[in-house]
mmCIF file of C-alpha atoms in Angstrom:
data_model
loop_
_atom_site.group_PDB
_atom_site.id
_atom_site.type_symbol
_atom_site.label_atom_id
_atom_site.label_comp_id
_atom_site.label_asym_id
_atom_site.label_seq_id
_atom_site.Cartn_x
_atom_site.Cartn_y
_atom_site.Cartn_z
ATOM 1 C CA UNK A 1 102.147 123.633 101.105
ATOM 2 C CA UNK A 2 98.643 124.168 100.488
ATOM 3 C CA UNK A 3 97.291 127.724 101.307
ATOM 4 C CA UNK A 4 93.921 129.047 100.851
ATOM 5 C CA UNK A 5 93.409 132.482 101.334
ATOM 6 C CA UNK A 6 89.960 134.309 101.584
ATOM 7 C CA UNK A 7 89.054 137.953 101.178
ATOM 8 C CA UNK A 8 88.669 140.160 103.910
ATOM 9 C CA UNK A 9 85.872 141.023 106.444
ATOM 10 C CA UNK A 10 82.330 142.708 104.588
ATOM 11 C CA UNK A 11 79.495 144.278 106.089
ATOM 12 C CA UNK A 12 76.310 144.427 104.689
ATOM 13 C CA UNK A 13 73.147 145.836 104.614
ATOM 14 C CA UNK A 14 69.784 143.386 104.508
ATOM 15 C CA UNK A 15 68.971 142.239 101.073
ATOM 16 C CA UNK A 16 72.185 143.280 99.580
ATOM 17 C CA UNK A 17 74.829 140.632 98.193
ATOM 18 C CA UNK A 18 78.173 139.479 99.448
ATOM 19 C CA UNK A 19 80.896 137.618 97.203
ATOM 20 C CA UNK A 20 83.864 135.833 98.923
ATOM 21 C CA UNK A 21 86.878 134.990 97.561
ATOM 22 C CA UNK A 22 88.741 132.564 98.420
ATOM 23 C CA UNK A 23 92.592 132.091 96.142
ATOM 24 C CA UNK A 24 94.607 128.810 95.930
ATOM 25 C CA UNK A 25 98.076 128.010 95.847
ATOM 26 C CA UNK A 26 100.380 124.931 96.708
ATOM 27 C CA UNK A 27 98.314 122.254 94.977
ATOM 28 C CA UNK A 28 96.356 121.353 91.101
ATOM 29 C CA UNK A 29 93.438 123.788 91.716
ATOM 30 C CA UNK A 30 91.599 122.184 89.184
ATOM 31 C CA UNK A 31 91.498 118.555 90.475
ATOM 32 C CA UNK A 32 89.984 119.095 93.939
ATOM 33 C CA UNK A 33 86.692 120.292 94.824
ATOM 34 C CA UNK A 34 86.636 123.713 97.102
ATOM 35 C CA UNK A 35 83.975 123.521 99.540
ATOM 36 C CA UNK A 36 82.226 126.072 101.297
ATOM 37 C CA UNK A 37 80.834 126.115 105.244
ATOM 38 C CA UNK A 38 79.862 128.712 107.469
ATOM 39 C CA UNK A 39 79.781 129.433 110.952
ATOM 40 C CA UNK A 40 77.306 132.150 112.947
ATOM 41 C CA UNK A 41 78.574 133.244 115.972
ATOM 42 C CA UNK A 42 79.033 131.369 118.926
ATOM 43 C CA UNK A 43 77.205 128.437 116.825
ATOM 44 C CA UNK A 44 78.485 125.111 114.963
ATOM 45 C CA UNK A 45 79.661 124.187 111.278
ATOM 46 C CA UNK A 46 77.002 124.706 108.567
ATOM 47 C CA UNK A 47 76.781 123.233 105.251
ATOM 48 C CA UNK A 48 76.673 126.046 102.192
ATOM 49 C CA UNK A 49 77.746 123.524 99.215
ATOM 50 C CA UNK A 50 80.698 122.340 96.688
ATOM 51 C CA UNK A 51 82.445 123.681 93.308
ATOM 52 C CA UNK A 52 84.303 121.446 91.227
ATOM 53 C CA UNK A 53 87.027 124.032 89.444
ATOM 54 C CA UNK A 54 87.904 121.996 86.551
ATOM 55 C CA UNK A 55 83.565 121.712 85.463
ATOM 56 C CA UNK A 56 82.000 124.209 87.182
ATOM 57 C CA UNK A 57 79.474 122.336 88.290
ATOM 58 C CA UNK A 58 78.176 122.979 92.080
ATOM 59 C CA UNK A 59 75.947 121.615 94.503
ATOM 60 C CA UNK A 60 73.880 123.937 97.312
ATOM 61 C CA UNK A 61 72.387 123.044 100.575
ATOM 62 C CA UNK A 62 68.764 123.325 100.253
ATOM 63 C CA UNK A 63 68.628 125.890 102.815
ATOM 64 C CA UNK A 64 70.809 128.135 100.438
ATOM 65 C CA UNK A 65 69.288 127.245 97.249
ATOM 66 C CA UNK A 66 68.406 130.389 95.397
ATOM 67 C CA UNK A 67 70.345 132.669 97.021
ATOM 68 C CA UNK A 68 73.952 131.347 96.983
ATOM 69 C CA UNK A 69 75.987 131.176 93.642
ATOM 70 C CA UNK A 70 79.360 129.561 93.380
ATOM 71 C CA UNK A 71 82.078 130.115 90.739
ATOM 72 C CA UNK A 72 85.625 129.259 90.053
ATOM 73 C CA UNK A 73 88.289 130.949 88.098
ATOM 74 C CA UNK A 74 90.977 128.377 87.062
ATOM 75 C CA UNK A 75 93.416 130.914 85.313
ATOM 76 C CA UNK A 76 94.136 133.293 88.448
ATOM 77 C CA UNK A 77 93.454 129.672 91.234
ATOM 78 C CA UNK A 78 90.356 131.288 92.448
ATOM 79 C CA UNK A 79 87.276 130.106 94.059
ATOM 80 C CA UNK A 80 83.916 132.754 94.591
ATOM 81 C CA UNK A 81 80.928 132.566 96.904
ATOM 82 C CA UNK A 82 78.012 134.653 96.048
ATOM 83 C CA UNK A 83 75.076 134.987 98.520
ATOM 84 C CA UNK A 84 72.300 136.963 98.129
ATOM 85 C CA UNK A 85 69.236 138.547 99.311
ATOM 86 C CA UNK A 86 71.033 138.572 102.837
ATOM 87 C CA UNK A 87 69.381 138.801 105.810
ATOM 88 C CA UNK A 88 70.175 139.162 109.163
ATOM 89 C CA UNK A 89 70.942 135.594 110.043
ATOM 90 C CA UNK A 90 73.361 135.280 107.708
ATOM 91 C CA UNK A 91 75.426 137.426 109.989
ATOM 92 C CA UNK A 92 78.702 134.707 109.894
ATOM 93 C CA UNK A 93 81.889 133.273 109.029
ATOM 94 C CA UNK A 94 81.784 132.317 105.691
ATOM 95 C CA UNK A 95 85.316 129.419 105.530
ATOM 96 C CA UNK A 96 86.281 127.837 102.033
ATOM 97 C CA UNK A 97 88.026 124.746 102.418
ATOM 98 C CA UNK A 98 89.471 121.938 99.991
ATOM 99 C CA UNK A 99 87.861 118.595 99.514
ATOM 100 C CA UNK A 100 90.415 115.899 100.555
ATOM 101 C CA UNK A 101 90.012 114.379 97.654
ATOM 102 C CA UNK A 102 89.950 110.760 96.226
ATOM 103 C CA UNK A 103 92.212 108.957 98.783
ATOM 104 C CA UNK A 104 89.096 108.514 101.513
ATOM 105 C CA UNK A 105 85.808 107.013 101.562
ATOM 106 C CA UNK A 106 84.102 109.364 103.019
ATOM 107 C CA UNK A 107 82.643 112.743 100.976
ATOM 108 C CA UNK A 108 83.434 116.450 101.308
ATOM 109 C CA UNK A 109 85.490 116.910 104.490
ATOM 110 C CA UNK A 110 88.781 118.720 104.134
ATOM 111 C CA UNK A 111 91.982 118.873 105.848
ATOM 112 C CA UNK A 112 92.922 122.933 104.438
ATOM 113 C CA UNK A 113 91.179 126.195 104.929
ATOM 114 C CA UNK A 114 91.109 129.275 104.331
ATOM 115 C CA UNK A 115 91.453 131.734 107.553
ATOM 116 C CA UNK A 116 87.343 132.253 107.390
ATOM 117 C CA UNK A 117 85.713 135.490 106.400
ATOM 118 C CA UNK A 118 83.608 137.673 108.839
ATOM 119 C CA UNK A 119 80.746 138.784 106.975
ATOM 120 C CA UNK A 120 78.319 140.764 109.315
ATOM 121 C CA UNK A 121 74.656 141.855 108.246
ATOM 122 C CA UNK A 122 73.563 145.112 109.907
ATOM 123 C CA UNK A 123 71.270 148.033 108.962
ATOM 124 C CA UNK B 1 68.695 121.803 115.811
ATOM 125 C CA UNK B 2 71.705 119.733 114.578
ATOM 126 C CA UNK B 3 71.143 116.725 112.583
ATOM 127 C CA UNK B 4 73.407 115.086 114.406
ATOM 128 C CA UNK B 5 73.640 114.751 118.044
ATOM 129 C CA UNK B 6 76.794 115.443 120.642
ATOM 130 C CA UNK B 7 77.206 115.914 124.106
ATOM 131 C CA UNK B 8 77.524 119.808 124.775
ATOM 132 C CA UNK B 9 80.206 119.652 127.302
ATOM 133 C CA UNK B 10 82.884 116.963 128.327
ATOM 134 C CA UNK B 11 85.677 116.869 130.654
ATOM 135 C CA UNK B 12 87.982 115.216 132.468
ATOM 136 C CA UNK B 13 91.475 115.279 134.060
ATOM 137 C CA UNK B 14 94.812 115.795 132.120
ATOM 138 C CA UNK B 15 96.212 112.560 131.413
ATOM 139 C CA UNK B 16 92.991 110.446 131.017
ATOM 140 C CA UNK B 17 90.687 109.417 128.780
ATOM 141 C CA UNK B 18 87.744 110.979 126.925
ATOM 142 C CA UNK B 19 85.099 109.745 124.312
ATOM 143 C CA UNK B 20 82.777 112.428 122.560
ATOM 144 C CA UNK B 21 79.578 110.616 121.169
ATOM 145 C CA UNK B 22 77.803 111.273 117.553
ATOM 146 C CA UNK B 23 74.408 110.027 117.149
ATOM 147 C CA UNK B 24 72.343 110.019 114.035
ATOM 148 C CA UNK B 25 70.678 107.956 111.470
ATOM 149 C CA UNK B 26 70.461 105.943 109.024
ATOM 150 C CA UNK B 27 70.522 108.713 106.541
ATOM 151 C CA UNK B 28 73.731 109.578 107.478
ATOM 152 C CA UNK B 29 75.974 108.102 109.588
ATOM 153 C CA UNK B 30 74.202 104.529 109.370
ATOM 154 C CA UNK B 31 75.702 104.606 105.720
ATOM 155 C CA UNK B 32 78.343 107.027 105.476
ATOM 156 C CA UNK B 33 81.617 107.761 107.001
ATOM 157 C CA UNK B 34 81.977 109.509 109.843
ATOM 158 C CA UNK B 35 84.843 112.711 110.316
ATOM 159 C CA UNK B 36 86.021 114.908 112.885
ATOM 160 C CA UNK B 37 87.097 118.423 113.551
ATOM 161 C CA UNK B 38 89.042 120.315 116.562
ATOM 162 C CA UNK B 39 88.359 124.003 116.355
ATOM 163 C CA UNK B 40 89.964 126.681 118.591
ATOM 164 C CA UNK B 41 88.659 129.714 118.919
ATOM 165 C CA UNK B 42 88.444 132.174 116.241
ATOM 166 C CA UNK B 43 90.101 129.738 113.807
ATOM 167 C CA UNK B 44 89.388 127.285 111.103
ATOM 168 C CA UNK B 45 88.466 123.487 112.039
ATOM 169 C CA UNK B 46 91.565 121.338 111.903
ATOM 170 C CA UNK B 47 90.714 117.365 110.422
ATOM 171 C CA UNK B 48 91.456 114.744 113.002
ATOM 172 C CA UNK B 49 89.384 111.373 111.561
ATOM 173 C CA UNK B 50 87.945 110.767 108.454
ATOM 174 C CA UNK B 51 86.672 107.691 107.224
ATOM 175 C CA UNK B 52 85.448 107.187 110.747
ATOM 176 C CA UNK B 53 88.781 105.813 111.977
ATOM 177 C CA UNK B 54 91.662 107.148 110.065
ATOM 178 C CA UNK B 55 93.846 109.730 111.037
ATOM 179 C CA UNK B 56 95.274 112.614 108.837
ATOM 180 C CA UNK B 57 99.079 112.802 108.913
ATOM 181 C CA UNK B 58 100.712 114.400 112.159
ATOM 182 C CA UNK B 59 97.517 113.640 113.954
ATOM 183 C CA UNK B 60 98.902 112.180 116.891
ATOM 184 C CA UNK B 61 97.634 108.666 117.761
ATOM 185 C CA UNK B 62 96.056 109.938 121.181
ATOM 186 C CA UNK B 63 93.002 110.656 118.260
ATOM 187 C CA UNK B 64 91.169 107.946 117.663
ATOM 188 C CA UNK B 65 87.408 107.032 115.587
ATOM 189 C CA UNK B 66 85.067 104.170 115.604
ATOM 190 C CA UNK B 67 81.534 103.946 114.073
ATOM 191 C CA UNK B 68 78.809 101.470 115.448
ATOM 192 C CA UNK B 69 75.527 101.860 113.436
ATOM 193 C CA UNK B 70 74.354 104.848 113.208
ATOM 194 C CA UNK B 71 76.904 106.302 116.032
ATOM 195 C CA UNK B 72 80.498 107.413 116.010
ATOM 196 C CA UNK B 73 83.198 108.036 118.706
ATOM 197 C CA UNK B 74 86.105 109.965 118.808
ATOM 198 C CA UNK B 75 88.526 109.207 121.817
ATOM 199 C CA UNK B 76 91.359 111.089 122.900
ATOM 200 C CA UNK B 77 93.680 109.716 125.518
ATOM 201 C CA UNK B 78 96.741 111.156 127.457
ATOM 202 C CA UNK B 79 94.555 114.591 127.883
ATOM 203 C CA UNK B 80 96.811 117.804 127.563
ATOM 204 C CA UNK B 81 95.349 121.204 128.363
ATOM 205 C CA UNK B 82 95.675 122.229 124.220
ATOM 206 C CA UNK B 83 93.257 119.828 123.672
ATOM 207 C CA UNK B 84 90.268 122.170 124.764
ATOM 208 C CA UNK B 85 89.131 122.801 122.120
ATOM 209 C CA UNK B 86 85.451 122.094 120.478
ATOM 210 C CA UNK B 87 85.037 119.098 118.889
ATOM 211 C CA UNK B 88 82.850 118.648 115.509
ATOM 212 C CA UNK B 89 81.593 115.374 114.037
ATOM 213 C CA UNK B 90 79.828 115.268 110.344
ATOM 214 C CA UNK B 91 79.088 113.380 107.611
ATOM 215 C CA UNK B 92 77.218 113.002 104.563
ATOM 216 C CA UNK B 93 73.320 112.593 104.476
ATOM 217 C CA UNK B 94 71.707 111.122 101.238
ATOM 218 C CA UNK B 95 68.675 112.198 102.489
ATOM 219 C CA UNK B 96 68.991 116.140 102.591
ATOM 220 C CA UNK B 97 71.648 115.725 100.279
ATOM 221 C CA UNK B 98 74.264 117.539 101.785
ATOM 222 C CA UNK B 99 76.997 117.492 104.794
ATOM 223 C CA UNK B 100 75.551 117.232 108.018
ATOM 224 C CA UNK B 101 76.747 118.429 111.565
ATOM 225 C CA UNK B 102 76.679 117.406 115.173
ATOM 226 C CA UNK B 103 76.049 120.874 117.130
ATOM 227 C CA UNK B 104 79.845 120.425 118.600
ATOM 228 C CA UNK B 105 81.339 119.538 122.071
ATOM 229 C CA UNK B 106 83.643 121.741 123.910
ATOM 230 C CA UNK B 107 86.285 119.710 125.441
ATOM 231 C CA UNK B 108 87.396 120.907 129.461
ATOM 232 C CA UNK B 109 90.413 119.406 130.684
ATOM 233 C CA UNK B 110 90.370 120.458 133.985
#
């Protein structure tokens, strides 16, 4: 079955950088995109952006633009997300998730996640 | 400030009937399709619609999604106490170029 499984719990002082893992297995890595949301606490779903594995190429939110870098590593099934510069209110959990895919209408939504990652900002 | 807009709060009695609105615009939802998450505490969202009105496999047909111009619905009938949960709606905006949110609902069944 498909299992995506992130790296654990970070915390971080402002203006350093976090990178989250997040590993694949039980599906082709390469032909799904892995999307990436996060979620502050106590607050809803927030967009970060998408990787496609098998190109590389990625799309950001605006609000993450510049700070947030996302790679992919198709030999070891891995997916990375980089954010910088953090602040304070970045204080979340960070989830990677895979796109459904090409049987749907609709864009970037997924029905598999990985478990979330706590990643907490504090001086 | 979601960019879409739900309810804060519904309930209602095991057994019945719910709906949990999703407004937006014509950005999004007026030409995009709508999905919908269930999220328990403390753990990842769980799909229950996508496409506005289709239903993942071993979604139970209690779940149910319709779209009406730039709104969607998601209905759940025969309400069981695991259904509180909170209850997400998005979509894709062309205009900000990027997946939008409603701010979530948390589901009481009382």
């Amino acid at each position: 079955q498909v299992q995506l499984v992130q790296s654990g719990a970070e915390v971080k002082k402002p203006g350093a950088s976090v990178k989250v893992s997040c590993k694949a297995s039980g599906y082709s890595f390469s032909d799904y995109y892995i999307l990436w949301l996060r979620q502050a606490p106590g607050q809803g779903l927030e967009w970060v952006g998408w990787i496609n594995p098998n190109s590389g190429d990625t799309s950001y939110a605006q609000t993450f633009q510049g700070r947030v870098t996302m790679t992919s590593d198709t030999s070891i099934r891995a997916a990375y997300m980089e954010l910088s510069r953090l602040r304070f209110d970045d204080t979340a959990i960070y989830f990677c998730a895979k796109d459904y895919g090409p049987d749907s209408f609709g864009w970037y939504f997924s029905d598999s996640w990985g478990q979330g990652t706590l990643v907490t900002v504090s001086s | 400030q979601s960019v879409l807009t739900q309810p804060p709060s519904v309930s209602a009695a095991p057994g019945q009937k719910v709906t949990i609105s999703c407004s937006g615009s014509s950005s999004n939802i007026g030409n995009n399709y709508v999905f919908w998450y269930q999220q328990f505490p403390g753990t990842a969202p769980k799909l229950l619609i996508y496409d506005n009105n289709k239903r993942p496999s071993g979604i139970p047909d209690r779940f149910s999604g319709s779209k009406s111009g730039t709104s969607g619905t998601l209905g759940i009938t025969g309400l069981q106490t695991g259904d509180e949960a909170d209850y997400y709606c998005g979509t894709w905006d062309t205009s900000l170029n990027a997946v939008v949110f409603g701010g979530g609902t948390k589901l009481t069944v009382l």
